[in-house]
CSV table of C-alpha atoms in Angstrom, one decimal:
chain,number,residue,atom,x,y,z
A,100,MET,CA,0.2,0.0,-0.1
A,101,SER,CA,1.8,3.3,-0.8
A,102,GLU,CA,0.7,6.4,0.4
A,103,ALA,CA,-0.1,9.5,-2.0
A,104,THR,CA,2.8,12.4,-2.0
A,105,PRO,CA,1.3,15.5,-0.3
A,106,ALA,CA,1.0,18.4,-2.4
A,107,VAL,CA,3.7,21.1,-2.0
A,108,SER,CA,2.4,24.4,-1.6
A,109,ARG,CA,4.7,26.7,-3.3
A,110,THR,CA,4.3,30.6,-2.5
A,111,VAL,CA,7.1,32.3,-4.5
A,112,VAL,CA,8.6,35.0,-2.1
A,113,THR,CA,9.0,38.3,-4.0
A,114,ARG,CA,11.1,41.5,-3.1
A,115,ALA,CA,8.4,43.1,-1.9
A,116,ASP,CA,7.8,40.4,0.6
A,117,VAL,CA,11.1,40.9,1.8
A,118,ALA,CA,10.9,44.8,1.8
A,119,ARG,CA,7.9,44.5,4.3
A,120,TYR,CA,9.5,41.9,6.5
A,121,ALA,CA,12.6,44.1,6.8
A,122,GLY,CA,10.6,47.4,6.9
A,123,VAL,CA,12.5,49.0,4.0
A,124,SER,CA,11.6,49.7,0.3
A,125,SER,CA,11.7,47.3,-2.6
A,126,ALA,CA,14.8,49.3,-4.1
A,127,VAL,CA,16.7,48.9,-1.0
A,128,VAL,CA,16.2,45.2,-1.3
A,129,SER,CA,17.2,45.2,-4.8
A,130,TYR,CA,20.8,47.4,-3.7
A,131,VAL,CA,21.4,44.5,-1.0
A,132,VAL,CA,20.9,41.8,-3.4
A,133,ASN,CA,22.7,43.3,-6.4
A,134,ASP,CA,25.4,44.9,-4.1
A,135,GLY,CA,24.3,48.6,-5.6
A,136,PRO,CA,24.3,50.9,-7.3
A,137,ARG,CA,23.5,52.7,-3.9
A,138,PRO,CA,25.1,52.1,-0.5
A,139,VAL,CA,23.0,50.5,2.3
A,140,ALA,CA,23.8,51.2,5.9
A,141,PRO,CA,25.3,48.0,7.3
A,142,ALA,CA,22.2,47.5,9.8
A,143,THR,CA,19.8,47.9,7.0
A,144,ALA,CA,21.6,45.4,4.9
A,145,GLU,CA,21.6,42.9,7.7
A,146,ARG,CA,17.9,43.2,8.4
A,147,VAL,CA,17.4,42.9,4.7
A,148,ARG,CA,19.8,39.7,4.6
A,149,ARG,CA,18.1,38.4,7.5
A,150,ALA,CA,14.6,38.7,5.7
A,151,ILE,CA,16.0,37.0,2.8
A,152,GLU,CA,16.8,34.0,5.0
A,153,VAL,CA,13.8,33.7,6.9
A,154,LEU,CA,11.5,34.0,4.1
A,155,GLY,CA,13.4,32.0,1.6
A,156,TYR,CA,13.9,34.7,-1.0
A,157,ARG,CA,15.3,33.7,-4.2
A,158,PRO,CA,16.2,36.6,-6.6
A,159,ASN,CA,14.7,36.0,-10.1
A,160,SER,CA,17.7,35.1,-12.3
A,161,SER,CA,16.2,35.4,-15.6
A,162,ALA,CA,15.0,38.9,-14.5
A,163,ARG,CA,18.8,39.9,-13.5
A,164,ALA,CA,19.8,38.6,-16.9
A,165,LEU,CA,17.3,40.4,-18.6
A,166,ARG,CA,18.2,43.9,-16.9
A,167,ARG,CA,21.9,43.2,-17.2
A,168,GLY,CA,22.1,41.8,-20.7
A,169,VAL,CA,24.0,39.0,-19.5
A,170,SER,CA,23.4,36.0,-17.2
A,171,ASP,CA,26.4,34.9,-15.7
A,172,THR,CA,26.1,31.5,-17.6
A,173,ILE,CA,28.0,29.9,-20.2
A,174,GLY,CA,26.3,27.5,-23.1
A,175,LEU,CA,28.1,24.2,-23.5
A,176,VAL,CA,26.8,22.3,-26.6
A,177,ILE,CA,27.9,18.8,-27.2
A,178,PRO,CA,26.9,16.1,-29.5
A,179,ASP,CA,26.4,13.3,-26.7
A,180,SER,CA,26.7,13.6,-22.8
A,181,SER,CA,27.0,10.0,-22.3
A,182,ASN,CA,30.4,9.9,-24.4
A,183,PRO,CA,33.2,10.0,-21.6
A,184,PHE,CA,35.2,12.4,-23.4
A,185,PHE,CA,32.4,15.0,-23.8
A,186,ALA,CA,31.4,14.0,-19.9
A,187,GLU,CA,34.8,15.0,-18.5
A,188,LEU,CA,34.9,18.1,-20.9
A,189,GLY,CA,31.6,19.2,-19.5
A,190,LEU,CA,32.9,18.6,-16.0
A,191,GLU,CA,36.2,20.5,-16.4
A,192,ILE,CA,34.1,23.3,-18.1
A,193,GLN,CA,31.9,23.5,-15.1
A,194,ARG,CA,34.9,23.4,-12.6
A,195,LEU,CA,36.7,26.3,-14.4
A,196,ALA,CA,33.2,28.4,-14.8
A,197,ALA,CA,32.7,28.0,-11.0
A,198,MET,CA,35.8,29.7,-10.5
A,199,SER,CA,34.7,32.9,-11.8
A,200,ASP,CA,31.2,32.3,-10.2
A,201,ARG,CA,29.5,31.6,-13.6
A,202,ALA,CA,27.1,28.5,-14.1
A,203,VAL,CA,27.0,26.2,-17.5
A,204,LEU,CA,23.8,25.2,-19.3
A,205,MET,CA,24.9,22.1,-21.1
A,206,ALA,CA,23.0,20.4,-23.7
A,207,SER,CA,23.3,17.6,-26.0
A,208,THR,CA,22.1,17.6,-29.6
A,209,MET,CA,22.4,13.8,-29.6
A,210,GLY,CA,23.8,14.3,-33.3
A,211,ASN,CA,20.6,16.0,-34.8
A,212,ARG,CA,21.5,19.3,-36.4
A,213,ARG,CA,17.7,20.6,-36.2
A,214,GLN,CA,18.3,19.8,-32.5
A,215,GLU,CA,21.6,21.5,-32.5
A,216,GLN,CA,20.0,24.8,-33.9
A,217,ARG,CA,17.2,24.6,-31.3
A,218,ILE,CA,19.5,24.3,-28.4
A,219,LEU,CA,21.7,27.3,-29.9
A,220,GLU,CA,18.8,29.5,-30.3
A,221,ASP,CA,17.7,28.8,-26.9
A,222,LEU,CA,20.9,29.7,-25.4
A,223,LEU,CA,21.4,32.9,-27.3
A,224,GLY,CA,17.9,33.6,-25.8
A,225,ARG,CA,18.7,32.8,-22.3
A,226,GLN,CA,21.3,35.6,-22.6
A,227,VAL,CA,24.3,33.4,-22.1
A,228,GLU,CA,27.5,35.4,-21.8
A,229,GLY,CA,29.3,32.8,-24.2
A,230,MET,CA,29.5,29.6,-25.9
A,231,ILE,CA,31.7,26.6,-26.1
A,232,VAL,CA,30.2,24.6,-29.0
A,233,ARG,CA,31.0,21.0,-30.6
A,234,GLY,CA,28.7,20.5,-33.3
A,235,ASP,CA,27.5,17.2,-34.7
A,236,SER,CA,30.3,17.5,-37.3
A,237,SER,CA,34.1,18.7,-36.4
A,238,HIS,CA,34.5,20.4,-40.1
A,239,ARG,CA,31.7,23.2,-39.8
A,240,ASP,CA,30.8,26.1,-38.1
A,241,PRO,CA,27.1,25.3,-36.4
A,242,LEU,CA,26.6,28.8,-35.6
A,243,ALA,CA,27.3,30.3,-39.2
A,244,ASN,CA,23.5,30.7,-39.9
A,245,LEU,CA,22.7,32.4,-36.6
A,246,ARG,CA,23.1,35.9,-35.5
A,247,VAL,CA,25.5,35.3,-33.0
A,248,ASP,CA,26.4,38.6,-30.8
A,249,VAL,CA,28.5,36.7,-27.7
A,250,PRO,CA,31.7,35.2,-27.9
A,251,TYR,CA,31.8,31.5,-29.0
A,252,VAL,CA,34.6,28.7,-29.6
A,253,LEU,CA,34.4,25.7,-31.6
A,254,VAL,CA,36.1,22.6,-29.7
A,255,ASP,CA,37.1,19.4,-31.1
A,256,THR,CA,37.6,20.5,-34.6
A,257,MET,CA,39.6,18.2,-36.8
A,258,VAL,CA,40.8,21.2,-39.3
A,259,PRO,CA,40.6,24.9,-38.6
A,260,ILE,CA,37.7,26.7,-39.6
A,261,PRO,CA,38.8,30.0,-41.5
A,262,GLY,CA,37.6,33.2,-39.1
A,263,GLN,CA,36.4,31.1,-36.2
A,264,ARG,CA,38.1,30.4,-32.8
A,265,SER,CA,38.6,26.7,-32.5
A,266,VAL,CA,40.5,24.3,-30.2
A,267,GLY,CA,41.0,20.7,-31.7
A,268,SER,CA,43.7,18.2,-31.8
A,269,ASP,CA,46.0,17.5,-34.6
A,270,LEU,CA,45.6,13.6,-34.6
A,271,ARG,CA,48.1,13.1,-37.3
A,272,GLN,CA,51.0,14.8,-35.1
A,273,GLY,CA,49.4,12.8,-32.0
A,274,ALA,CA,49.8,9.4,-34.3
A,275,ASP,CA,53.5,10.3,-35.2
A,276,MET,CA,54.3,11.0,-31.6
A,277,LEU,CA,52.8,7.8,-30.3
A,278,VAL,CA,54.5,5.7,-33.0
A,279,GLU,CA,58.1,7.3,-32.5
A,280,HIS,CA,57.6,6.6,-28.7
A,281,LEU,CA,56.8,3.0,-29.3
A,282,ILE,CA,59.8,2.5,-31.5
A,283,THR,CA,62.5,4.6,-29.6
A,284,VAL,CA,61.4,4.0,-26.3
A,285,HIS,CA,59.8,0.4,-26.5
A,286,GLY,CA,62.1,-1.2,-29.2
A,287,LEU,CA,59.1,-2.0,-31.1
A,288,THR,CA,59.4,-2.6,-34.9
A,289,ARG,CA,55.9,-3.4,-36.1
A,290,VAL,CA,53.1,-1.3,-35.1
A,291,GLY,CA,49.4,-2.0,-35.8
A,292,LEU,CA,46.3,0.1,-35.2
A,293,ILE,CA,42.9,-1.2,-34.6
């Protein structure tokens, strides 16, 4: 016999609620939350922070992004999040982004160009600060047909794409180095590739 999960009542706490609780204006709450543009007396700021904690207020990051024109968010587009290479790439990008207080929105195209275009347009609509993109092909720029007003870099490209920032691997040089190592260090004379 299973019990029904009780419905969770979700009341969104607003900036006005925090202002009423702290006995200040909504503008003062905004100044405390956004660290400016006007200074707030330390005692008043502490009352506002206490009200935020008691009420469980969460600033609307979408509204903040709309107002500022940026979201402190980086978009990461990969073909397959279950691929260990891209999973590790995603984790490392998240780690580095966190060091500068940025979040990463990661999406997988599943190798589908239409899905890739939808994801790219969605990320641009979310006001991301920049994008790191590995499209469904390592030989083309998936953003070429979009109006892109944020910096982006293409990753895991096999050949440089003229006029675009890209990071890739020189697989030929890597293979040469591997074979050289096997011959000179391990004395192998017959090397096979599977």
